[in-house]
Coordinates of C-alpha atoms and ligand atoms in Angstrom, one line a residue:
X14 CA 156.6 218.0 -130.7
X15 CA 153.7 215.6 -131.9
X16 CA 150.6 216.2 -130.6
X17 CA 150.4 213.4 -129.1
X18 CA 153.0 214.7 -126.7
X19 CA 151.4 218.4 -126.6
X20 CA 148.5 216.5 -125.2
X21 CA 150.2 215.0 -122.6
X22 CA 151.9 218.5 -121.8
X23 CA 148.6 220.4 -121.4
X24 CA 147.2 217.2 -119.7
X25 CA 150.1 217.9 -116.8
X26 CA 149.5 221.2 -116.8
X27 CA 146.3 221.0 -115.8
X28 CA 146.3 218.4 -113.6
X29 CA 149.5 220.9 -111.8
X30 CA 147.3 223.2 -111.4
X31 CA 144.0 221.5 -109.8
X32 CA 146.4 220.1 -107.4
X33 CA 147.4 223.5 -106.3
X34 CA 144.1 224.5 -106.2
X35 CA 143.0 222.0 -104.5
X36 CA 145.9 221.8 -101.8
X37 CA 144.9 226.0 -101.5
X38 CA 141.4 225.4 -100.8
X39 CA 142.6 222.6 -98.3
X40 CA 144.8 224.5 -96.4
X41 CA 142.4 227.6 -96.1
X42 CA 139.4 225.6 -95.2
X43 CA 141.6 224.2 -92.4
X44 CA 142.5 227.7 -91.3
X45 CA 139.4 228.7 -91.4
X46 CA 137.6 225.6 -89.2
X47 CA 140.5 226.3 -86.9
X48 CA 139.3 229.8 -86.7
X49 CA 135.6 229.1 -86.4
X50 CA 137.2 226.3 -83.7
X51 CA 138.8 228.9 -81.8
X52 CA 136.0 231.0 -82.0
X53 CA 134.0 228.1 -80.5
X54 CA 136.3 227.8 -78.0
X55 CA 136.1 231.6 -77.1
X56 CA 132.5 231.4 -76.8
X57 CA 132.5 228.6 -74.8
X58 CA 134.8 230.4 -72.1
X59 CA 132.5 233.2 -72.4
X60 CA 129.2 231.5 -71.7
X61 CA 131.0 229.9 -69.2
X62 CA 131.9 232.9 -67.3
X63 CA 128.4 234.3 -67.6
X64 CA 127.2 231.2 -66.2
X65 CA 129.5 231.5 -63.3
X66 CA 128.4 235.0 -62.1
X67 CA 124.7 234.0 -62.9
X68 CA 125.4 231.4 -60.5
X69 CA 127.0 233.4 -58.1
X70 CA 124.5 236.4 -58.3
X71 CA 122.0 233.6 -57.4
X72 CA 124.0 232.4 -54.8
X73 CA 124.5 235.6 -53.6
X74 CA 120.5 236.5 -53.7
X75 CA 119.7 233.2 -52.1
X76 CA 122.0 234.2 -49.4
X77 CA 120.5 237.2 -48.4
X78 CA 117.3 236.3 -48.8
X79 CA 117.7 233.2 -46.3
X80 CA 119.0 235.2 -43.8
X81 CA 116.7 238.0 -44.2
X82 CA 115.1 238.6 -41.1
X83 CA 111.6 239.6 -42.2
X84 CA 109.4 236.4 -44.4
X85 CA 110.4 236.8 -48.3
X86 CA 108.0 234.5 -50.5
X87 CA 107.5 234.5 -54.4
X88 CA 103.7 233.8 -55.1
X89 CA 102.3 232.5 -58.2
X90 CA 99.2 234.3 -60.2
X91 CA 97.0 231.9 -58.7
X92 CA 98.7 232.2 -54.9
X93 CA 100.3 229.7 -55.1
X94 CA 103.5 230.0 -52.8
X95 CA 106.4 229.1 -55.1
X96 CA 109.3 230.0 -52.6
X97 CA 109.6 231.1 -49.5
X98 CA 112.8 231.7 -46.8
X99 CA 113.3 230.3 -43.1
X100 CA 111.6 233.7 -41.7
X101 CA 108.5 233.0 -44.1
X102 CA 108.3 229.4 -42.7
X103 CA 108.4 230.6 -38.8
X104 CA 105.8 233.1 -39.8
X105 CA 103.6 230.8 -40.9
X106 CA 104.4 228.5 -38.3
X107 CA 105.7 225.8 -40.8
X108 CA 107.9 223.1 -39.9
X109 CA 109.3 222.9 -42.7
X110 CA 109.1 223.9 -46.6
X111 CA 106.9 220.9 -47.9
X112 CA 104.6 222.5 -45.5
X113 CA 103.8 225.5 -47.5
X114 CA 105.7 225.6 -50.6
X115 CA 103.3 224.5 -53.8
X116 CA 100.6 225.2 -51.5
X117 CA 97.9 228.3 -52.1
X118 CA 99.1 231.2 -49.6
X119 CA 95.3 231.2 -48.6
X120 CA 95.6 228.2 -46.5
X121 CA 97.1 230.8 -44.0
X122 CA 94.7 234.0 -45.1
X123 CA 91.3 234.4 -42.9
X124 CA 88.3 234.2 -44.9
X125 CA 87.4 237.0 -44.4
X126 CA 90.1 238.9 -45.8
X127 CA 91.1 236.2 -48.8
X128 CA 88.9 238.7 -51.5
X129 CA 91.2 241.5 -50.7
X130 CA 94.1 239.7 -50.7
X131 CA 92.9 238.1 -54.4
X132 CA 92.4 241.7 -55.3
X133 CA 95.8 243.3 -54.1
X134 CA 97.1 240.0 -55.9
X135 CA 95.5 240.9 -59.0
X136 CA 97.0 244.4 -59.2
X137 CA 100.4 243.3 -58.6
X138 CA 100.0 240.5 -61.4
X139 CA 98.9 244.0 -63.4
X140 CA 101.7 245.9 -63.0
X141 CA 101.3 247.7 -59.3
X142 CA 103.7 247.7 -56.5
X143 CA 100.7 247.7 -53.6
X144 CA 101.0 247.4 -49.3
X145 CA 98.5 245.6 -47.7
X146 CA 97.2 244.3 -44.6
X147 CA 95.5 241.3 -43.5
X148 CA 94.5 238.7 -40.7
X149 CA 96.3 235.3 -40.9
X150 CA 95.8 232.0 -39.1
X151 CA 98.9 230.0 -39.4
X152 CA 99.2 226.4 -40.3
X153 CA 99.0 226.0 -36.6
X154 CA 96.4 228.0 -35.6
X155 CA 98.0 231.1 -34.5
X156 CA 96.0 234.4 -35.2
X157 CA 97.7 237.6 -36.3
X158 CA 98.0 240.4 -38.3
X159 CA 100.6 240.3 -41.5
X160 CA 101.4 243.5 -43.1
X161 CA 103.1 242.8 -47.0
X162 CA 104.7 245.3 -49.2
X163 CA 104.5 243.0 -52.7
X164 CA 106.1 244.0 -55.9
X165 CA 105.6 242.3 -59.4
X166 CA 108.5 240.2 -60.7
X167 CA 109.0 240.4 -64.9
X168 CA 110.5 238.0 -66.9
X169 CA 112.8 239.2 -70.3
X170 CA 110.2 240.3 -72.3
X171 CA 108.4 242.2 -69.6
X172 CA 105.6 240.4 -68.6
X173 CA 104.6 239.4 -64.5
X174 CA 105.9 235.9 -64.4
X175 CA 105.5 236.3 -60.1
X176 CA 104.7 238.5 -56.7
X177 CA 107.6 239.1 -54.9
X178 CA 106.6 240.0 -51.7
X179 CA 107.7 241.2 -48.3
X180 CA 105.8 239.9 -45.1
X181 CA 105.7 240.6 -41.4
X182 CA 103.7 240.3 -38.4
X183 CA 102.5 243.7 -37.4
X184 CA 99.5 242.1 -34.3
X185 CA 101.2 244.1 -32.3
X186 CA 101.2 247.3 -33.6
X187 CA 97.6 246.5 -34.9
X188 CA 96.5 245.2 -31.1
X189 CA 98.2 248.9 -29.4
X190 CA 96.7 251.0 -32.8
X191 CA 93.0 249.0 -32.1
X192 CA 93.3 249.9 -28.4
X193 CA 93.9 253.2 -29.2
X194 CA 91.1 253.4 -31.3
X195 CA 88.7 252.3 -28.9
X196 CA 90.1 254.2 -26.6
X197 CA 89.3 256.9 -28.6
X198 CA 85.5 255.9 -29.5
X199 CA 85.1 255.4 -25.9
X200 CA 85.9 258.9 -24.9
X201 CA 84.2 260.4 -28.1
X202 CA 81.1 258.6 -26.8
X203 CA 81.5 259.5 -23.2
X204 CA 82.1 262.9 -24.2
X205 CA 78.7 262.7 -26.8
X206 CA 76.6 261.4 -23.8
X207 CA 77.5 264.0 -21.3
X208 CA 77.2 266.6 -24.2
X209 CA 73.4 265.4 -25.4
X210 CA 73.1 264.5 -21.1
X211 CA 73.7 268.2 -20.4
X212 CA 71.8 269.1 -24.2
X213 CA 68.9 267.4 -22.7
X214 CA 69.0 268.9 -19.2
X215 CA 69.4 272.4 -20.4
X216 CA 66.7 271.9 -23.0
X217 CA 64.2 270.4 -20.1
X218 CA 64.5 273.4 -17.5
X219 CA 64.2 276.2 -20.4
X220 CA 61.2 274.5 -22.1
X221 CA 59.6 273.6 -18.8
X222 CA 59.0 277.2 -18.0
X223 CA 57.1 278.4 -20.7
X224 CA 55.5 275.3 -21.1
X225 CA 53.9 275.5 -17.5
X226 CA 52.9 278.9 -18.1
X227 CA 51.0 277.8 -21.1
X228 CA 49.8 275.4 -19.3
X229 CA 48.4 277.5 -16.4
X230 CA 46.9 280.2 -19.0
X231 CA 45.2 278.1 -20.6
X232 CA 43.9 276.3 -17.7
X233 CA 42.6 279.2 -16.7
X234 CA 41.0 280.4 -19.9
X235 CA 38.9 277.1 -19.9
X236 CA 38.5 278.1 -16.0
X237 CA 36.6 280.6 -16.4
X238 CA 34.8 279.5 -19.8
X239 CA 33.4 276.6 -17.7
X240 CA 32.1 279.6 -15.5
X241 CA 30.4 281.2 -18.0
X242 CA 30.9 284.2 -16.7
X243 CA 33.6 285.9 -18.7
X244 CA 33.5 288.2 -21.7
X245 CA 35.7 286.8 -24.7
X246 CA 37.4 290.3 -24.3
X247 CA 38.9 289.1 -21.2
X248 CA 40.2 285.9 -22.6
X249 CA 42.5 287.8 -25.2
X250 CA 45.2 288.7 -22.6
X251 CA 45.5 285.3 -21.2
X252 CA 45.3 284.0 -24.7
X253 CA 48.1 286.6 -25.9
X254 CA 50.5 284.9 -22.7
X255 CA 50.1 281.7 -24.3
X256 CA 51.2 282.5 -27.5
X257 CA 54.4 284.7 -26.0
X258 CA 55.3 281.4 -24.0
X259 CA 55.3 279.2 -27.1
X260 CA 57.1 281.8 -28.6
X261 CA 59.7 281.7 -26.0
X262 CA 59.5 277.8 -26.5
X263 CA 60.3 278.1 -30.2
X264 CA 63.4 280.4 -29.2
X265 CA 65.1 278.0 -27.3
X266 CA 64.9 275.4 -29.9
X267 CA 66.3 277.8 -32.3
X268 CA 69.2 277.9 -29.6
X269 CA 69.3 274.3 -29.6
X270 CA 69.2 274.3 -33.7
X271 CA 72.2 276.6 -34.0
X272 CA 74.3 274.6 -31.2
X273 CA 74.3 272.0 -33.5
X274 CA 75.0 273.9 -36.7
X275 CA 77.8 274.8 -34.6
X276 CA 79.0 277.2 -38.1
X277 CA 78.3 278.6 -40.9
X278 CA 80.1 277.0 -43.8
X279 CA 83.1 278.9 -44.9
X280 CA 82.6 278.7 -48.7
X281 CA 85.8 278.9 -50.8
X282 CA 87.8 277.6 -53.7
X283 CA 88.8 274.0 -52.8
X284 CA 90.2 270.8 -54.6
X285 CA 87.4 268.3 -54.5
X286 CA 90.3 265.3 -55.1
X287 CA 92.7 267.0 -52.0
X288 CA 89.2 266.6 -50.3
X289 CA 88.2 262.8 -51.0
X290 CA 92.3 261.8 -50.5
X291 CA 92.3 263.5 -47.0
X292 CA 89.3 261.5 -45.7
X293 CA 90.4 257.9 -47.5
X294 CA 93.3 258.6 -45.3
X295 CA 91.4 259.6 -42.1
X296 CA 88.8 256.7 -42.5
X297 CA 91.8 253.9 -43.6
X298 CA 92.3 252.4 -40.9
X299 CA 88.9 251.7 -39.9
X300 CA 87.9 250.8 -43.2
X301 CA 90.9 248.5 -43.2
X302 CA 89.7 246.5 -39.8
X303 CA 87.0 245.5 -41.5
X304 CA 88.3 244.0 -44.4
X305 CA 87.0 246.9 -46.5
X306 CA 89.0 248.2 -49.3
X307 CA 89.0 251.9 -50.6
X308 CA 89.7 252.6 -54.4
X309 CA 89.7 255.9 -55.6
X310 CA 88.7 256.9 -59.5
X311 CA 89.5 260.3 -59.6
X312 CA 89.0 262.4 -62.5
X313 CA 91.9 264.9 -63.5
X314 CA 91.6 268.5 -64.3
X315 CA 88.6 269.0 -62.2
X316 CA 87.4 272.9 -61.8
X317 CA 87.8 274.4 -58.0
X318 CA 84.6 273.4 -56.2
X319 CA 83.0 276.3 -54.1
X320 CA 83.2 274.5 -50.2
X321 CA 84.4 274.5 -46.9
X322 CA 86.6 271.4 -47.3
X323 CA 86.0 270.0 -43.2
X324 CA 82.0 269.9 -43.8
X325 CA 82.1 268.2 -47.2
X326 CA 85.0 265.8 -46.0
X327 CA 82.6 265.1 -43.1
X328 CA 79.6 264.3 -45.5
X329 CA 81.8 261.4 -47.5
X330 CA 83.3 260.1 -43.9
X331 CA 79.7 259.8 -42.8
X332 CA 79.2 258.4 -46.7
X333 CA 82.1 255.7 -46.0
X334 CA 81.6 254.8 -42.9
X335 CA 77.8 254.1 -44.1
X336 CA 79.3 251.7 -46.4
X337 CA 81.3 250.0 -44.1
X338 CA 78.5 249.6 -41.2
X339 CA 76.1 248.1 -44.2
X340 CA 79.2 245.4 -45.7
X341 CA 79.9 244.6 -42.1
X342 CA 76.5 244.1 -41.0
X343 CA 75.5 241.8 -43.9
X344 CA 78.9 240.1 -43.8
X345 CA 79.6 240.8 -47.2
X346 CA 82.2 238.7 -49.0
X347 CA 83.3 241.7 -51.0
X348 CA 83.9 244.5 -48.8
X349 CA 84.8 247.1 -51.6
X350 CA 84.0 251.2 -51.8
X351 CA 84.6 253.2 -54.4
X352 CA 84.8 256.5 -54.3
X353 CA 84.8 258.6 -58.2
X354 CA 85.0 262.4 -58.6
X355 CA 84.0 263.7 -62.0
X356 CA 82.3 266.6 -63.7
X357 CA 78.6 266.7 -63.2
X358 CA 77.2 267.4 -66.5
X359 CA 76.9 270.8 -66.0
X360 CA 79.8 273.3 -64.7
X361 CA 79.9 271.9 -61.3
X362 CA 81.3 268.3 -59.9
X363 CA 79.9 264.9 -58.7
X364 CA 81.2 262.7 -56.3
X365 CA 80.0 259.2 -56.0
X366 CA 80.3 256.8 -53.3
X367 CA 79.3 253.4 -54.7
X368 CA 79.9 250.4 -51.8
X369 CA 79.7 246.3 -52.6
X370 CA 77.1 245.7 -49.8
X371 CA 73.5 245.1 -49.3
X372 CA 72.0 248.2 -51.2
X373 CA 68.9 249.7 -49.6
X374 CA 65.6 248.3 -49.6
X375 CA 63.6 250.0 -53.0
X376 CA 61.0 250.8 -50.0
X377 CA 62.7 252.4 -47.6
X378 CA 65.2 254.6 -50.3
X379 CA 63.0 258.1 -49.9
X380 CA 63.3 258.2 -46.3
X381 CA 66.9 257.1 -45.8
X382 CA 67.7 261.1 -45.6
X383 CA 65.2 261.7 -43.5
X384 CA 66.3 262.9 -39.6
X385 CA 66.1 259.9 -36.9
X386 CA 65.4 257.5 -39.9
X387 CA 67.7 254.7 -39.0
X388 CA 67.2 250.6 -39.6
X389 CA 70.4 250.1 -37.6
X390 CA 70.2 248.9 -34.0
X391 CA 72.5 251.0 -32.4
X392 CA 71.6 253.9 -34.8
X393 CA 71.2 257.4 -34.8
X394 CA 69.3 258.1 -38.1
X395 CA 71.6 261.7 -38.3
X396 CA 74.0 261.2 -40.7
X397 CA 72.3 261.1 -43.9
X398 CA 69.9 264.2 -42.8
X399 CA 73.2 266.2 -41.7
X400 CA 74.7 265.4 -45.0
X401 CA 72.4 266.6 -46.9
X402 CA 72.0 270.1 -45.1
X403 CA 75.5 270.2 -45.4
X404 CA 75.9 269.4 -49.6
X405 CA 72.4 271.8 -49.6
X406 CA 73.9 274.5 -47.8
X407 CA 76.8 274.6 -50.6
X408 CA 74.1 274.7 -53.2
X409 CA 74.3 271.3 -54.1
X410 CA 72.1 268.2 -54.0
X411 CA 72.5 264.3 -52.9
X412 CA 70.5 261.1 -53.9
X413 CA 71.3 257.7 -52.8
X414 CA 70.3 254.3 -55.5
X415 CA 70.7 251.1 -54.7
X416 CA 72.0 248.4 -57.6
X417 CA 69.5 245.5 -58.5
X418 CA 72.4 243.4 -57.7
X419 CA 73.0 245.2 -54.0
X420 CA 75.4 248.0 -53.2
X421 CA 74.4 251.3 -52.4
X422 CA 75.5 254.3 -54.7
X423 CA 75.3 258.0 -53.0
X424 CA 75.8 260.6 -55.2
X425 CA 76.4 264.4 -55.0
X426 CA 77.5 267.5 -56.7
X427 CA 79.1 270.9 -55.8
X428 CA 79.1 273.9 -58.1
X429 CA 82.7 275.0 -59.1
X430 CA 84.2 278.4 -57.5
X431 CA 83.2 281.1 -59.7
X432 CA 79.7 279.6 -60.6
X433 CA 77.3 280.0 -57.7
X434 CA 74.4 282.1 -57.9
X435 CA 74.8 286.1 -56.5
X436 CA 79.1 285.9 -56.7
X437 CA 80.8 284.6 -54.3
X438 CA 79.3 286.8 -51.2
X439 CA 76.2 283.7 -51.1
X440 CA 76.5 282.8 -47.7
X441 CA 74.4 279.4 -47.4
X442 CA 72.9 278.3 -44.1
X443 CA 72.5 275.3 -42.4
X444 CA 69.1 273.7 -41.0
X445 CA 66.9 276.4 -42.0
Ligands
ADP507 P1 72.5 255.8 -39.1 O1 73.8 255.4 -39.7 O2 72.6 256.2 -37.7 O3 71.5 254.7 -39.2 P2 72.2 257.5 -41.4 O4 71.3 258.7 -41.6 O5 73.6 257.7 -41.7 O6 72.0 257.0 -39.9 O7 71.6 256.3 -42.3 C1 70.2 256.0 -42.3 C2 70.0 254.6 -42.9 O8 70.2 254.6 -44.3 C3 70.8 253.5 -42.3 O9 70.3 253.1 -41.0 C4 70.7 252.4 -43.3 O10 69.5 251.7 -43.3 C5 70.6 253.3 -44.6 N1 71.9 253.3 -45.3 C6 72.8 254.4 -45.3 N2 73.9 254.1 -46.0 C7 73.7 252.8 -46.5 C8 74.5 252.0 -47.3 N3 75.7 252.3 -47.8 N4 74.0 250.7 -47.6 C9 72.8 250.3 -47.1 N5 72.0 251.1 -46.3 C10 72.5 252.4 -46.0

């Protein structure tokens, strides 16, 4: 062969093989875009099908929540009511969504209560599952109480996107719990009055006795001194009388005194945080009518405090409800009491009771603890004074402050078990 022709040859050749190549590469790219096609197609089905249940999940939780009895709404950070069901719009007497949906949930909160409603909002939007109560006025009007058990709602990556929360109208369990409480005032009072009323009666016939017999002795010694006839000798006996009648005097106030100590503390090992839970719970619901909120820092790992857990959870009930009468009385906006337990520099423990109200006047702060000392018109001026027998009488001390903003801050402390002076035998009295 030439080589012309062996060019020619190897030129075939070649041009053989590219096409085979080429129709290879051809037929596999097609194989593999009907592949990826396939794939496609799969994934397709599959997002599909998620869809579907995502949809029917939602249909399913619409469902229930429209015909769920009690008001289900989804609030915004800023209260803004993003959704609510047919329950939510009876309770809020809406005729129909337009009404309330878009709107700020405090168009149907009273005044009065919107601050802790903001607040109880704010710890859901951090995090909290909270229960609260509060007084509404309807779009139409319509007074009542609403009690709402509110969770926070997360999106994917965990953050509060919305409040979930549950709502119903609880005015009449409020109205029969608020008749029961006066109910009970009234016969705590009744039963106060008749016990000072026959206090008072008692304590008027024993100290009249002596009294007139002082009285009459000492008329007598100036008798007979106007007379000028009497040795000073003979004015000793008389004189002696008087002073065994005012002695007798004194003894019946001591009666008096210890009738109202009632008991001596019983002093033991006691759990100061037990202590301040158990009376946030007794004093609830009357800090709750009025609009007051209770939050509680308390410290962990706190040593035993040495005290008779009834008279110390009387000193912060008299502490809190202090609070409250001072909010309510200057109509505070912020009706907020704090109540922190921690250790008190030295072995023992502090409690603080720090309220959002008025404070106390820089003035009148010395006397506040003083017995009778009272600026309130209804007041009995006893409740700081017994306090602070009660906190001495454990070996402690109180002071009150008052912020330069407002609010009033009472501090105290207790010693811890184990610590006090003489063992534990100390037996600490009350009003002596
Ligand atoms: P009462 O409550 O009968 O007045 P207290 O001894 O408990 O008697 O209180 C004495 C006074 O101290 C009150 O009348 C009030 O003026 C003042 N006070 C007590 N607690 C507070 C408080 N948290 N905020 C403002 N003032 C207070």
């Amino acid at each position: 062969m030439g080589t012309g022709s062996e060019a020619l040859w190897l030129g075939l050749v070649a041009a053989g093989g590219t096409l085979a190549a080429a129709l290879i590469f051809s037929a596999v790219s097609a194989l593999r875009l009907r592949e990826a096609e396939q794939r496609l197609r799969d994934k397709e089905i599959d997002h599909q099908a998620v869809m579907d249940r995502l949809q029917e999940n939602e249909y399913r939780l619409r469902a229930i929540i429209e015909s769920e009895p009690e008001c289900v709404k989804l609030q915004a950070a800023d209260g803004t009511v993003l959704e609510i069901n047919p329950a939510g719009l009876k309770l809020v007497d809406a005729d129909s969504p337009e009404d309330i949906v878009g709107k700020r949930i405090y168009a149907v909160v009273a005044p009065e209560h919107a601050e802790l409603y903001r607040e109880n909002m704010r710890r859901v939007f951090a995090g909290e599952a909270v229960v609260y109560e509060f007084r509404s006025i309807t779009l139409k009007g319509r007074t009542c109480w609403m009690e709402t058990h509110a969770v926070p709602l997360r999106d994917a990556r965990g953050a509060v996107y919305a409040l979930l929360g549950i709502t119903r109208d609880v005015t009449e369990h409020k109205l029969a719990e608020e008749q029961a409480r006066r109910h009970q005032t009234e016969l705590a009072r009744v039963a106060r009055l008749s016990t000072m009323g026959e206090m008072a009666t008692g304590l008027a016939h024993e100290l009249n006795q002596p009294l007139a017999a002082i009285a009459n002795f000492a008329r007598g010694c100036i008798r007979r001194l106007r007379g000028g006839d009497v040795a000073p000798s003979e004015l000793i006996g008389p004189l002696e009388e008087v002073c065994r009648q005012a002695e007798r005097a004194s003894e019946v106030m001591r009666h008096v005194r210890d009738f109202v100590r009632k008991r001596e503390p019983q002093l033991a090992g006691a759990d100061i945080n037990q202590i301040v839970r158990s009376v946030a719970k007794l004093t609830e619901l009357e800090t709750r009518q009025h609009g007051a909120a209770v939050r509680l820092e308390l410290a962990p790992q706190l040593p035993r405090v040495l005290a008779d857990p009834i008279m110390v959870e009387q000193v912060i009930g008299n502490l809190v409800r202090n609070s409250v009468e001072a909010m309510t009385e200057a109509r505070s906006p912020r009706r907020e009491i704090t109540i922190r337990t921690g250790p008190n520099g030295g072995a023992g423990v502090e409690v603080e009771i720090a309220d959002s109200g008025p404070g106390i006047d820089g003035a009148l702060i010395d006397q506040v603890f003083d017995q009778f000392f009272t600026t309130k018109r209804e007041g009995v001026g006893m409740g700081l004074s017994i306090s602070r027998s009660i906190v001495e009488s454990h070996g402690g001390t109180i002071r009150a402050e008052s912020g330069a903003a407002g609010g009033a801050t009472f501090r105290f402390s207790l010693q811890a078990a184990g610590q006090e002076a003489g063992g534990g035998e100390r037996r600490h009295g009350l009003h002596r």
